[in-house]
Coordinates of C-alpha atoms in Angstrom, one line a residue:
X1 CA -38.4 166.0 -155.1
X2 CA -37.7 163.9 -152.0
X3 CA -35.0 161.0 -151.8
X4 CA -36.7 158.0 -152.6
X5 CA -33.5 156.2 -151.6
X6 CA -33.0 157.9 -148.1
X7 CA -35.6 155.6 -146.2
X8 CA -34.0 152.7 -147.0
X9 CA -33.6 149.3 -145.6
X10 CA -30.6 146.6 -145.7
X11 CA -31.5 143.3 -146.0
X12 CA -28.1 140.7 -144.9
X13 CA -28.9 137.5 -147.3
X14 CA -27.4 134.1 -145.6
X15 CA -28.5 132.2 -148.7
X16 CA -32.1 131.5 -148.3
X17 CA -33.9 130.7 -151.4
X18 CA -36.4 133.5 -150.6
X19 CA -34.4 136.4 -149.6
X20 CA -35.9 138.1 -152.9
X21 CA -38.9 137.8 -151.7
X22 CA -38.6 139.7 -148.7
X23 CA -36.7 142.5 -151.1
X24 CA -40.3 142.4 -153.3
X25 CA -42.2 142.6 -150.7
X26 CA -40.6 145.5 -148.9
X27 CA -41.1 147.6 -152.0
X28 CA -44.4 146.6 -153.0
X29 CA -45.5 148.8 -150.4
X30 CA -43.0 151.7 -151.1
X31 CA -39.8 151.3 -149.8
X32 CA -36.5 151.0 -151.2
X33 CA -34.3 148.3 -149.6
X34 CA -30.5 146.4 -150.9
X35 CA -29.7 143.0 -150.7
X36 CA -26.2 142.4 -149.7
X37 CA -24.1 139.4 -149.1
X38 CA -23.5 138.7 -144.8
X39 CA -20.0 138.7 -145.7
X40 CA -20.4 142.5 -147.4
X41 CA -17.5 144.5 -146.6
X42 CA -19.0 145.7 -142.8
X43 CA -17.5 149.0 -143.2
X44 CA -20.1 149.6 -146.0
X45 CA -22.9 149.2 -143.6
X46 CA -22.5 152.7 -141.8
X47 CA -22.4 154.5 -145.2
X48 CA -25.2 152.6 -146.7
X49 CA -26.8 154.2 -143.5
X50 CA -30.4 151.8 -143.7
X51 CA -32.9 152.9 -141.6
X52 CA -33.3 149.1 -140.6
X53 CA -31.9 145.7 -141.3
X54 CA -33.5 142.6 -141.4
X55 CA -31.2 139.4 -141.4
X56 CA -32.0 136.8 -144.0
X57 CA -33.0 132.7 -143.4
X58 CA -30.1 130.7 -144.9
X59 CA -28.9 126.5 -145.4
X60 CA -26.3 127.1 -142.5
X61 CA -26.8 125.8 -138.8
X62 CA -25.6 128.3 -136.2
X63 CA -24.0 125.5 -134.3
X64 CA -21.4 125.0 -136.6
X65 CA -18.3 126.1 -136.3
X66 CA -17.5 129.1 -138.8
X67 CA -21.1 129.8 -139.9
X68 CA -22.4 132.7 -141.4
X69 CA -22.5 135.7 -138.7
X70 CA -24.3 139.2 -139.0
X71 CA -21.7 141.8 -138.9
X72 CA -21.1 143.8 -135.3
X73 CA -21.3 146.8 -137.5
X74 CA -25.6 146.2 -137.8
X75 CA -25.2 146.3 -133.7
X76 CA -24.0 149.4 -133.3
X77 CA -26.4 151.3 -136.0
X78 CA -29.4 151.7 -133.2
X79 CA -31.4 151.0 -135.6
X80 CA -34.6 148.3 -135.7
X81 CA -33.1 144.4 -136.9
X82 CA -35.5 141.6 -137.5
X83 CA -34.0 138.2 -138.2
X84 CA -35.9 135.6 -140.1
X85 CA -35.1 131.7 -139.0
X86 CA -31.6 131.5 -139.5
X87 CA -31.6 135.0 -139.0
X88 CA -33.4 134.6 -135.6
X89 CA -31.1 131.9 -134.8
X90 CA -27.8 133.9 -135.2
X91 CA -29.3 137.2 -134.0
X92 CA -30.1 135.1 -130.6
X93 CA -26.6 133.2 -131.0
X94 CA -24.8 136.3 -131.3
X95 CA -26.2 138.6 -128.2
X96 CA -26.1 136.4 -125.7
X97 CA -29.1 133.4 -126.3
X98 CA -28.6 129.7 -127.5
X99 CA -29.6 127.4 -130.4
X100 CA -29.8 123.6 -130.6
X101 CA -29.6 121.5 -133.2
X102 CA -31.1 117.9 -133.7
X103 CA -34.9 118.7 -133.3
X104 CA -37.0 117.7 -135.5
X105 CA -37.4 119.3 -138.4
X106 CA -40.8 121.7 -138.8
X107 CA -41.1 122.6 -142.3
X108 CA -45.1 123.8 -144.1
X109 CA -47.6 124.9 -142.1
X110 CA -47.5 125.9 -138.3
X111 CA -50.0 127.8 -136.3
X112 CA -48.1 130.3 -134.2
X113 CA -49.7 132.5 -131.5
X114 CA -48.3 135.9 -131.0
X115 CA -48.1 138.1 -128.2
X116 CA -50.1 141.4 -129.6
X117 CA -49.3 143.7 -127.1
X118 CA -45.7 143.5 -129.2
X119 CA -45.0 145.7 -131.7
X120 CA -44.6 143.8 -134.3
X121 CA -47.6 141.4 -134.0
X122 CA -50.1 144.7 -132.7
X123 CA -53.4 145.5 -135.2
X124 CA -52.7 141.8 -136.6
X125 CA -55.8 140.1 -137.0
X126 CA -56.3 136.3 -136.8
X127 CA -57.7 133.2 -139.1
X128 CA -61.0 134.7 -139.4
X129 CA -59.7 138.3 -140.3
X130 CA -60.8 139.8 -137.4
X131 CA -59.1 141.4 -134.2
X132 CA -59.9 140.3 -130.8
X133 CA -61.7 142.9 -129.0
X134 CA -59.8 144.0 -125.4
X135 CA -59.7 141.2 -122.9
X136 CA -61.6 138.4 -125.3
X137 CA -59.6 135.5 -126.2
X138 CA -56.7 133.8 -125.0
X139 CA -53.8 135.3 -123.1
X140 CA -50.3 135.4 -123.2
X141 CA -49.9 134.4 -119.9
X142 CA -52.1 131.2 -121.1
X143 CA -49.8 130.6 -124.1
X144 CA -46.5 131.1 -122.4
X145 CA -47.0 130.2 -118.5
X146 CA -45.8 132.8 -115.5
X147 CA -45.2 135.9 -116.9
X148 CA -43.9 138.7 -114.7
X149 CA -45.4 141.3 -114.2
X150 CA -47.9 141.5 -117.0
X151 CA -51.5 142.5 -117.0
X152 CA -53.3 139.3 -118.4
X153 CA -56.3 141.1 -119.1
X154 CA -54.0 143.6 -121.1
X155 CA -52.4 140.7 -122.9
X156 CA -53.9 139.2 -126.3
X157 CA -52.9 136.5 -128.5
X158 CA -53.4 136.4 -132.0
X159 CA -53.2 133.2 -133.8
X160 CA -51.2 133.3 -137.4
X161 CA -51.1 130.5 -140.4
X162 CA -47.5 131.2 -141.0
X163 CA -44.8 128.5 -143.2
X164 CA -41.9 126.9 -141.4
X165 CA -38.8 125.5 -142.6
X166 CA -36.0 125.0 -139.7
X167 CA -34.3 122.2 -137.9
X168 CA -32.4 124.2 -135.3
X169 CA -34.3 126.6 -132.8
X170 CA -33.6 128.8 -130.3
X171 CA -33.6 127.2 -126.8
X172 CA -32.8 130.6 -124.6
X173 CA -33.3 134.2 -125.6
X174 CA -30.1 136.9 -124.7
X175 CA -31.0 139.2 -122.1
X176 CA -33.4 141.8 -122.9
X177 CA -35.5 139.8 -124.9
X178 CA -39.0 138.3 -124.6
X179 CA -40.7 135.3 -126.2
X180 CA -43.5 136.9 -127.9
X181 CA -44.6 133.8 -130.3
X182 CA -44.9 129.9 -129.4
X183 CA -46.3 127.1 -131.3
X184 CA -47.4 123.7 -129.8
X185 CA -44.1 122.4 -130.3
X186 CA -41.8 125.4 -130.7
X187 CA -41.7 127.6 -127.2
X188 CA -39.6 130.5 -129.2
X189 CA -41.5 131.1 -132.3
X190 CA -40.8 134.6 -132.0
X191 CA -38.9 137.0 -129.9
X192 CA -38.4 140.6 -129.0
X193 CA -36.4 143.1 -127.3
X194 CA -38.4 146.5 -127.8
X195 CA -36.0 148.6 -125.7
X196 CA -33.3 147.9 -128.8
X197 CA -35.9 147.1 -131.3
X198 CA -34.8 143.7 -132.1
X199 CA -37.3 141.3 -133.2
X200 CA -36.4 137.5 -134.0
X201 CA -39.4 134.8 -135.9
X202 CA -38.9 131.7 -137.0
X203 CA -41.1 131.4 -139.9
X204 CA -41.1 133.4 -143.0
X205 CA -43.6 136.5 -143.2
X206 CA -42.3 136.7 -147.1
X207 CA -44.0 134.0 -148.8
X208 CA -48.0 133.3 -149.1
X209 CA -48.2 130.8 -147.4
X210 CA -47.6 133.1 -144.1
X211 CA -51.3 134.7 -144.5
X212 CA -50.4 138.0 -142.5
X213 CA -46.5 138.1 -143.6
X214 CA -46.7 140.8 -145.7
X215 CA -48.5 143.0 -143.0
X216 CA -45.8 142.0 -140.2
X217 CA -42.9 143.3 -142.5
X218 CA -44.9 146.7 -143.5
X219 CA -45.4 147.0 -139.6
X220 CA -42.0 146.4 -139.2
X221 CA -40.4 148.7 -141.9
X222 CA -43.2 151.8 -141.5
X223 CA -44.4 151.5 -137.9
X224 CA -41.0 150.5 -136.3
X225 CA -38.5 151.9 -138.5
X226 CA -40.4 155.2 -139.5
X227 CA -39.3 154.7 -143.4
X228 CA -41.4 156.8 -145.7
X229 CA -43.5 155.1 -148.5
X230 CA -41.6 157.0 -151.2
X231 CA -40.9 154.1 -153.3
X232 CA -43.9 154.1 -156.3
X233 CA -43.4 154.1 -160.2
X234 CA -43.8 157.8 -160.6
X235 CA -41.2 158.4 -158.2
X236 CA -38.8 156.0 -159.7
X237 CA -39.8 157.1 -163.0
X238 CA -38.9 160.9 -162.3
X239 CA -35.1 160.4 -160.3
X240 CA -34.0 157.6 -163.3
X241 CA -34.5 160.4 -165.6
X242 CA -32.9 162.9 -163.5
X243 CA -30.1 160.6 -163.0
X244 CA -29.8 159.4 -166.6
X245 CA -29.9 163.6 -167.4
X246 CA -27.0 164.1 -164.7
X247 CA -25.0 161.2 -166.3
X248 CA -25.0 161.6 -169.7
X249 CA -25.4 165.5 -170.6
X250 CA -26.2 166.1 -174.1
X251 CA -24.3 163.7 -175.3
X252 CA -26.3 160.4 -177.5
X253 CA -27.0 157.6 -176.3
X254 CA -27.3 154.1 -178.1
X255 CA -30.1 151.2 -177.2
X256 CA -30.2 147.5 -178.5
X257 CA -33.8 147.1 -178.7
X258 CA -35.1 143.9 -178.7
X259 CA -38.8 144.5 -178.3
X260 CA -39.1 142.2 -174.9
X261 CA -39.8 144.5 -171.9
X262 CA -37.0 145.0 -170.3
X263 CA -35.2 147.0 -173.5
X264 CA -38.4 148.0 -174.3
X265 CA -39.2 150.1 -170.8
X266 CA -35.8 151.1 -171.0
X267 CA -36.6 152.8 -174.5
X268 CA -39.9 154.7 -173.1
X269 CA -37.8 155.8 -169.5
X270 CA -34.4 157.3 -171.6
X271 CA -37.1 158.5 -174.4
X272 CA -38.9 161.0 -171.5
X273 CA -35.3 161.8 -169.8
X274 CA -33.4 162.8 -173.2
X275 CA -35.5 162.9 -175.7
X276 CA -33.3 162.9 -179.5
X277 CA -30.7 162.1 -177.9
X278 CA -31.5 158.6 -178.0
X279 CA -31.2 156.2 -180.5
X280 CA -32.8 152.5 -180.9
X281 CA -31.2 149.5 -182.8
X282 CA -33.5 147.1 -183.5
X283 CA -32.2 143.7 -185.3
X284 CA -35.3 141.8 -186.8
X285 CA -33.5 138.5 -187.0
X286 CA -36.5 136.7 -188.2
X287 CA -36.6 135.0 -185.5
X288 CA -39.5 136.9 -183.7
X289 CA -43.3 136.1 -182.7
X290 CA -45.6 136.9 -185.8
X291 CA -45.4 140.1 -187.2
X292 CA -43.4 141.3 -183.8
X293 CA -40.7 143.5 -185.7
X294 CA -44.0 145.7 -187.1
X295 CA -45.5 145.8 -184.1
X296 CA -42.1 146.7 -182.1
X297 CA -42.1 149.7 -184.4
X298 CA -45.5 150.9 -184.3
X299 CA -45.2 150.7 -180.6
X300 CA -42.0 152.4 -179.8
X301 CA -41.2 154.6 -183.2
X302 CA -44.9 155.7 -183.6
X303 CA -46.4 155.6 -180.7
X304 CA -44.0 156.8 -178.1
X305 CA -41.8 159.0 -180.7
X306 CA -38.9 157.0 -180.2
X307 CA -35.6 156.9 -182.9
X308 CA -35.6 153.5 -183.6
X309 CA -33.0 152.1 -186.6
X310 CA -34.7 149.1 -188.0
X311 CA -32.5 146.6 -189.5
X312 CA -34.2 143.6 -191.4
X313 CA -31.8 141.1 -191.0
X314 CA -33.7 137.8 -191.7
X315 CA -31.6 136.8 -194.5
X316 CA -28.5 137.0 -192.7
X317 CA -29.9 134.9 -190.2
X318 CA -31.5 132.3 -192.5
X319 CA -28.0 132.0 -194.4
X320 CA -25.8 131.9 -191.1
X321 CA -28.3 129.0 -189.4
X322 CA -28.3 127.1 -193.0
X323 CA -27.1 123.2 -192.2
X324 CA -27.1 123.9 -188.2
X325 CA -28.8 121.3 -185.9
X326 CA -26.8 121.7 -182.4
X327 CA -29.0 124.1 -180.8
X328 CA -25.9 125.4 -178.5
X329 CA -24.3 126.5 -182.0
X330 CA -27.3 128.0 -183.3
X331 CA -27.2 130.0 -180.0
X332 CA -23.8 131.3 -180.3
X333 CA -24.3 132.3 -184.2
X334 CA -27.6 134.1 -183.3
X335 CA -25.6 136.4 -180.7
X336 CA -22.9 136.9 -182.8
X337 CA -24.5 138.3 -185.6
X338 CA -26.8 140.5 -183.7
X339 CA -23.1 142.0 -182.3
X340 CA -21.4 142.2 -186.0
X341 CA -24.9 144.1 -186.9
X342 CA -25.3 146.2 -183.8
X343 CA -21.6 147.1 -184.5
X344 CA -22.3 148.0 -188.3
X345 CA -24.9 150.0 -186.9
X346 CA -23.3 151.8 -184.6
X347 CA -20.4 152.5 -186.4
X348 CA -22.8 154.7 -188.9
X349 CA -24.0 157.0 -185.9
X350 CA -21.7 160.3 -184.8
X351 CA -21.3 161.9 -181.1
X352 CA -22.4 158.6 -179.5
X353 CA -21.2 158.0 -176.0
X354 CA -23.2 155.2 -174.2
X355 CA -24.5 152.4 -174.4
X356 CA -28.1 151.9 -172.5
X357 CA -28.8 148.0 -171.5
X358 CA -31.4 146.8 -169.3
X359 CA -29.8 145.1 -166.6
X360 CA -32.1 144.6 -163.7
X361 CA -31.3 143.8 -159.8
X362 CA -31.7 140.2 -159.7
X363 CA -28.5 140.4 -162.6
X364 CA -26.7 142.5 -160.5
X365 CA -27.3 140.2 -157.3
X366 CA -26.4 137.4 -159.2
X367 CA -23.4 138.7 -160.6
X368 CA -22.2 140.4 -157.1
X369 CA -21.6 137.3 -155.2
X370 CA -19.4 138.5 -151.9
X371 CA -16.7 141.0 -151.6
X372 CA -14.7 138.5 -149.0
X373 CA -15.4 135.6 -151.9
X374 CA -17.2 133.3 -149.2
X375 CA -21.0 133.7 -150.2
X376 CA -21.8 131.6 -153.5
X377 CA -21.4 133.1 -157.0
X378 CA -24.2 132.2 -158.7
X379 CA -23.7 133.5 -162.5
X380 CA -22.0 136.1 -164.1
X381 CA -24.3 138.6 -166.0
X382 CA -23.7 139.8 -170.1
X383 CA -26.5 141.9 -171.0
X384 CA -27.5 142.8 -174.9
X385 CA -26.1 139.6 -176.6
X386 CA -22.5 139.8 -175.0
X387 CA -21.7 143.5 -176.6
X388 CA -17.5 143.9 -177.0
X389 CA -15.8 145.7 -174.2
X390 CA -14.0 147.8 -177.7
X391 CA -16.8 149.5 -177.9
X392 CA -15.9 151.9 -175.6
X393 CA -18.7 153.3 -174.5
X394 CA -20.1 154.1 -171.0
X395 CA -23.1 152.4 -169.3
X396 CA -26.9 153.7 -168.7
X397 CA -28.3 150.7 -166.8
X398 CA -31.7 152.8 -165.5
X399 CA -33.1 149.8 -164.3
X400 CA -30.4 147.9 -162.5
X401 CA -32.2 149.1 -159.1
X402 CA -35.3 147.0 -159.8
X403 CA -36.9 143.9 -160.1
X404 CA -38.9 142.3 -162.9
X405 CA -42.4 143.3 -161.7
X406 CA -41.5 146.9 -161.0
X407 CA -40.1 147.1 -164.3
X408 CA -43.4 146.1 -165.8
X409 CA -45.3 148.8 -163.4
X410 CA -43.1 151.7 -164.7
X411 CA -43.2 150.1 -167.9
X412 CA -47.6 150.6 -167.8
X413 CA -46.6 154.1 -165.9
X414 CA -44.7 155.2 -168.9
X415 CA -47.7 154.6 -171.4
X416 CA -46.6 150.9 -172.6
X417 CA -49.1 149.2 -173.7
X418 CA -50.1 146.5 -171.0
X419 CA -50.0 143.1 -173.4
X420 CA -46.7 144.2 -174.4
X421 CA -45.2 144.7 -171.0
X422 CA -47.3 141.8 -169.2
X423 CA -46.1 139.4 -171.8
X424 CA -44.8 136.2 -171.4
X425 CA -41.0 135.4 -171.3
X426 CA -39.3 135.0 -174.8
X427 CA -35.7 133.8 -175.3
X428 CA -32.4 136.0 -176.1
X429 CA -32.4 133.5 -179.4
X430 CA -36.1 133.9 -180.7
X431 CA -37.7 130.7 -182.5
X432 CA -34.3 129.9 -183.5
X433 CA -34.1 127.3 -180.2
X434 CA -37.9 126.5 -180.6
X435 CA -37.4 124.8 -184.3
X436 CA -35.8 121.8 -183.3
X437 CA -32.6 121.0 -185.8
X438 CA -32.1 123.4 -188.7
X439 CA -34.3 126.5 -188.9
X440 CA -35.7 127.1 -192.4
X441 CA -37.7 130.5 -193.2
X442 CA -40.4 128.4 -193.9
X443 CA -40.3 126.5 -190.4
X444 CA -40.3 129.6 -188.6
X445 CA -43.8 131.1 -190.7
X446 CA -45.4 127.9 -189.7
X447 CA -44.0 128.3 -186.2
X448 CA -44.4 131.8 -185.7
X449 CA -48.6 131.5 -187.2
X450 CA -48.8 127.9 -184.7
X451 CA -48.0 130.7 -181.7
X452 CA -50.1 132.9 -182.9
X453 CA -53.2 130.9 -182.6
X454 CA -51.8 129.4 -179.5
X455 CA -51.4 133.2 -177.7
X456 CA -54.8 134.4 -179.3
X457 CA -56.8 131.8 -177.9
X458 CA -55.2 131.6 -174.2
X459 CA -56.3 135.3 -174.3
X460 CA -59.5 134.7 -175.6
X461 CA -60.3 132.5 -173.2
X462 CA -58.9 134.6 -170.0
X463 CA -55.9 131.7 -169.9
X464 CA -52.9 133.6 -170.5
X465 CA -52.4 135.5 -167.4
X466 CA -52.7 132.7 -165.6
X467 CA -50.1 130.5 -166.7
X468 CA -46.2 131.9 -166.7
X469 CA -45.3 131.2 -169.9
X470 CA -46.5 129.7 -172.9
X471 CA -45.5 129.1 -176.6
X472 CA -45.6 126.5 -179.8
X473 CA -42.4 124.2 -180.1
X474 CA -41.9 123.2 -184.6
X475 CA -40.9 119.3 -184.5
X476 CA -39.0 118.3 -187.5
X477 CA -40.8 114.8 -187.4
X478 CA -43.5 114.1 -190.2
X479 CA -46.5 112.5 -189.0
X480 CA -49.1 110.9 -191.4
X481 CA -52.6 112.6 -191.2
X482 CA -56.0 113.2 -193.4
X483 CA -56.9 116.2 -195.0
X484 CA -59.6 116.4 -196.7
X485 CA -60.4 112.7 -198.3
X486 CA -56.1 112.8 -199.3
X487 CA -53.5 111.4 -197.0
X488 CA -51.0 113.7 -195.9
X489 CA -47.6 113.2 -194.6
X490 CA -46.7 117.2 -192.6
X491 CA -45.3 118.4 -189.6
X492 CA -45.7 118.2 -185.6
X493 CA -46.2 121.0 -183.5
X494 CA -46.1 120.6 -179.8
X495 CA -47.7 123.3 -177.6
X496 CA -45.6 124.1 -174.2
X497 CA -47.3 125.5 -171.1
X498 CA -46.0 126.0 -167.6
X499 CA -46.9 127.7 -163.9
X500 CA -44.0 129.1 -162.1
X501 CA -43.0 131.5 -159.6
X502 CA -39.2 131.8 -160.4
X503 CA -38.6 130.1 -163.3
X504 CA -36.2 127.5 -161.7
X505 CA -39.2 124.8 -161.3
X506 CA -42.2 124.6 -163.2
X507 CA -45.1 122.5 -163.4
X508 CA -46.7 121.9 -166.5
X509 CA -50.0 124.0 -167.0
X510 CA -53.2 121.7 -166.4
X511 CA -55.2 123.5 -169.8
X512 CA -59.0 122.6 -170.7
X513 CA -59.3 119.4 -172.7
X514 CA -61.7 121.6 -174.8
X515 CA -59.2 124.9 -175.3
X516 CA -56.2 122.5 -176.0
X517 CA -58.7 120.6 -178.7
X518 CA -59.4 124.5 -180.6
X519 CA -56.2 125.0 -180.4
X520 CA -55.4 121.9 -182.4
X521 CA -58.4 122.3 -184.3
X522 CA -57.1 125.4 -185.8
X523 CA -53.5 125.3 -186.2
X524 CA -54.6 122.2 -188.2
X525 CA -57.2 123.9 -190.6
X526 CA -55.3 127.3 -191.0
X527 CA -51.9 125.8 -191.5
X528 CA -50.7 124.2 -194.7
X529 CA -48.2 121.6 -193.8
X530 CA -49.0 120.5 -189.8
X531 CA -51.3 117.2 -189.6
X532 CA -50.6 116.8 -185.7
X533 CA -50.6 118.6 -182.6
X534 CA -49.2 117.5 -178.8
X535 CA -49.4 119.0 -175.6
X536 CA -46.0 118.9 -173.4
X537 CA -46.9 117.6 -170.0
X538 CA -43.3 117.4 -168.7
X539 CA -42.3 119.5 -165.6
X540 CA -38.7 121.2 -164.8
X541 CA -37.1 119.5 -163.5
X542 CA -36.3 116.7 -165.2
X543 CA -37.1 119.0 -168.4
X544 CA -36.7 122.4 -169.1
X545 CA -39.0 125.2 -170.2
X546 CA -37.3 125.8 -173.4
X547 CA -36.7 122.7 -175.5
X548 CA -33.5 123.6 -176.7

């Protein structure tokens, strides 16, 4: 098969919150790129051999002394670079141009119109989807004043809804270059050099909100740099197993399943690459959704003909969590027994030599930081509960090239069924941090059938897919309530709903009076013990989406 990792493309992050956007969206339509840190060791860059780089937006101001600078090293490549705002700003700083600070700040919406007889911009169509035939419309000589030597017939603007967020601009473009973009208030929107193939914008073509973003950055990474659309599921599914088979041999290889998609698409992928020689763990800490661990196994043992070990371990759990109440402590006994058990486990199992996890990119990214130490460490990364270094074992991490939503594609590709690997977020802990205080077995029935009804009716009603998470919180607060013609003194549950794109801010999920009232409704009549139900209307921050 071909190299799905030979057309490639290096993406240079200078701390923007949406440089893993522009990753995404670079590989939703087939090609593989890396982010790296701006202070990455430059000596990597010629081995890493991209076929183009494109220079993230970032916090910084290129004014200041010391900012973040693209390597000379991405210069003296010849291949295409695009800078994004910051990126722009130091790509112009750096061959020859000059920003300014102190303007005012543009951040949302802008209108820019773009120069179509440039690369970058050509084939883009405008507000109302359409492409202005030869000669109609506006010209760039219009937009931009005298320009020599241009053909004005020849010449067409097109006008984009793109999103802004800058305070510095570029005030003159190096030598070579042309302003190929202007708003009513910014003359260098957008800039080119097409002899080098160096393109500069302001705004960001990675989020929505820039309506033809996506389409730029496919022009810019097919049309410009010539890269090859090799990067689909099947593809990735094919070299992870040839390079799991490479790695490992014939020798076994062991897998903490969890039954959450990450572990679990990891189980399917190693499954089709070495067959028997894996083997599953999977620790039913009683602390699952309702009836999960069965459905884990039906799924994985007997539907995809994987070895999985079950261990039924809710006793264990229930006796460790006895008398607990601070959730951080509940947290920290929860991962250490899964470890003493994965251990026992392990321990009974021969010719064993790695250990599969499923780390994904955004871990390894996080975890990364710089190699100079100057870019911002954000976390460090333990996958699979913290598992001891003593182990000794070596690492399959088939997944630690992708992101969240191409996991769930390969997981679908691989035969998983879609509610399973579409399904919403569920922590590393289990219900154990959604029973507020102790957690009792019989907390965690009433709990586990609450969610139940909760999940089952945001399906019904086409509701789940369209908030980011969802789930039923146990209270351990008694609230006084009728049922039947007898007054009864039970339990609270709340219901928790939230829209998010990363997880890091959420707003609360604006449900139907009417669902949220069946929901209630039922969890009421088909639960013995819960005389009240409340909706969570609180958005992160100042909350979180857990609430413990």
């Amino acid at each position: 098969m071909q190299n799905i990792h030979n057309d490639k493309i290096l993406i240079l992050d200078f701390g923007a919150q949406y440089t893993q956007l522009i990753a995404r969206r670079i590989r939703e339509f087939g090609v593989y790129c890396e982010i790296w840190a701006w202070d990455h060791d430059a000596a990597d860059i010629p081995a890493f051999a991209p076929r183009a780089v494109i220079l993230s937006g970032g916090p910084e101001s290129v004014t200041e002394a010391n900012s973040p600078r693209a390597p000379q090293a991405v210069f003296e490549l010849g291949v295409p670079v695009l800078g994004i705002c910051y990126g722009m700003q130091t790509l112009a700083e750096q061959l020859g141009g000059k920003v300014e600070s102190g303007h005012h700040r543009e951040f949302g919406y802008a209108q820019v119109k773009a120069d179509l007889s440039c690369s970058l911009f050509r084939g883009l169509s405008g507000d109302d989807g359409k492409l202005p035939a030869y000669g109609e419309g506006e010209s760039w000589m219009g937009v931009q004043g005298a320009v020599a030597a241009v053909d004005e017939d020849a010449v067409r603007v097109v006008a984009l809804d793109v999103w802004m967020s800058h305070g510095d601009r570029v005030v003159e473009l190096p030598s070579g270059f042309a302003a190929v973009g202007a708003t009513e208030s910014l003359q260098y929107a957008a800039m080119a050099d097409e002899t080098r193939r160096y393109y500069g914008v302001q705004f960001h073509p990675e989020v929505t909100h820039t309506k033809q973003g996506a389409e730029l950055l496919r022009r810019f990474v097919v049309d410009i740099a010539g890269c090859a659309t090799l990067w689909t599921a099947a593809n990735i599914i094919e070299d992870a197993a040839a390079r799991v088979r490479a790695q490992v041999g014939s020798d076994k290889v062991l897998l903490g399943l969890s039954g959450g998609v990450d572990s679990s698409v990891v189980a399917a992928l190693l499954k089709r690459a070495i067959g028997d020689q894996l083997v599953c763990v999977f620790v039913d800490t009683g602390l699952l959704r309702w009836r999960e661990g069965d459905q884990v196994m039906a799924t994985m043992a007997e539907h995809m003909g994987v070895n999985v070990i079950r261990v039924n371990a809710a006793e264990r759990y229930f006796a460790a969590l006895a008398g607990l109440h601070d959730p951080e402590a509940k947290r920290k006994i929860i991962g250490r027994l899964f470890v003493e058990i994965f251990e026992e486990e392990s321990a009974k199992l021969s010719d064993v030599k790695w250990l599969a996890q499923g780390t994904i990119y955004p871990d390894v990214i996080e975890s990364a930081g710089s190699k100079t130490g100057k870019a911002h460490v954000i976390k460090s990364h333990h996958n699979v509960g913290g598992l001891p270094e003593h182990m000794k074992l070596g690492l399959v991490e088939p997944l630690r090239e992708l992101f969240k939503d191409e996991v769930r594609r390969l997981g679908v590709e691989l035969g998983l069924p879609r509610a399973m690997v579409y399904r919403h977020p569920f922590p590393g802990p289990g219900l154990g941090v959604r029973i507020l205080g102790e957690v009792k077995p019989d907390y965690v029935e009433l709990l586990q059938r609450a969610d139940h009804i909760f999940i089952e009716e945001l399906r019904a009603h086409n509701l789940y897919d369209k908030t980011s998470q969802a789930f039923a919180v146990f209270l351990p607060v008694k609230s006084v309530g009728v049922v039947g013609d007898a007054r009864a003194y039970e339990w609270v549950i709340a219901l928790r709903a939230v829209e998010t794109i990363d997880f890091m801010t959420a707003h609360w999920a604006h449900l139907p009076y009417d669902f949220l009232g069946t929901v209630s409704n039922r969890i009421i009549n088909e639960l013995r013990g819960v005389s009240r139900v409340v909706y969570d209307i609180s958005g992160k921050p100042p909350a979180t989406i857990e609430w413990e």
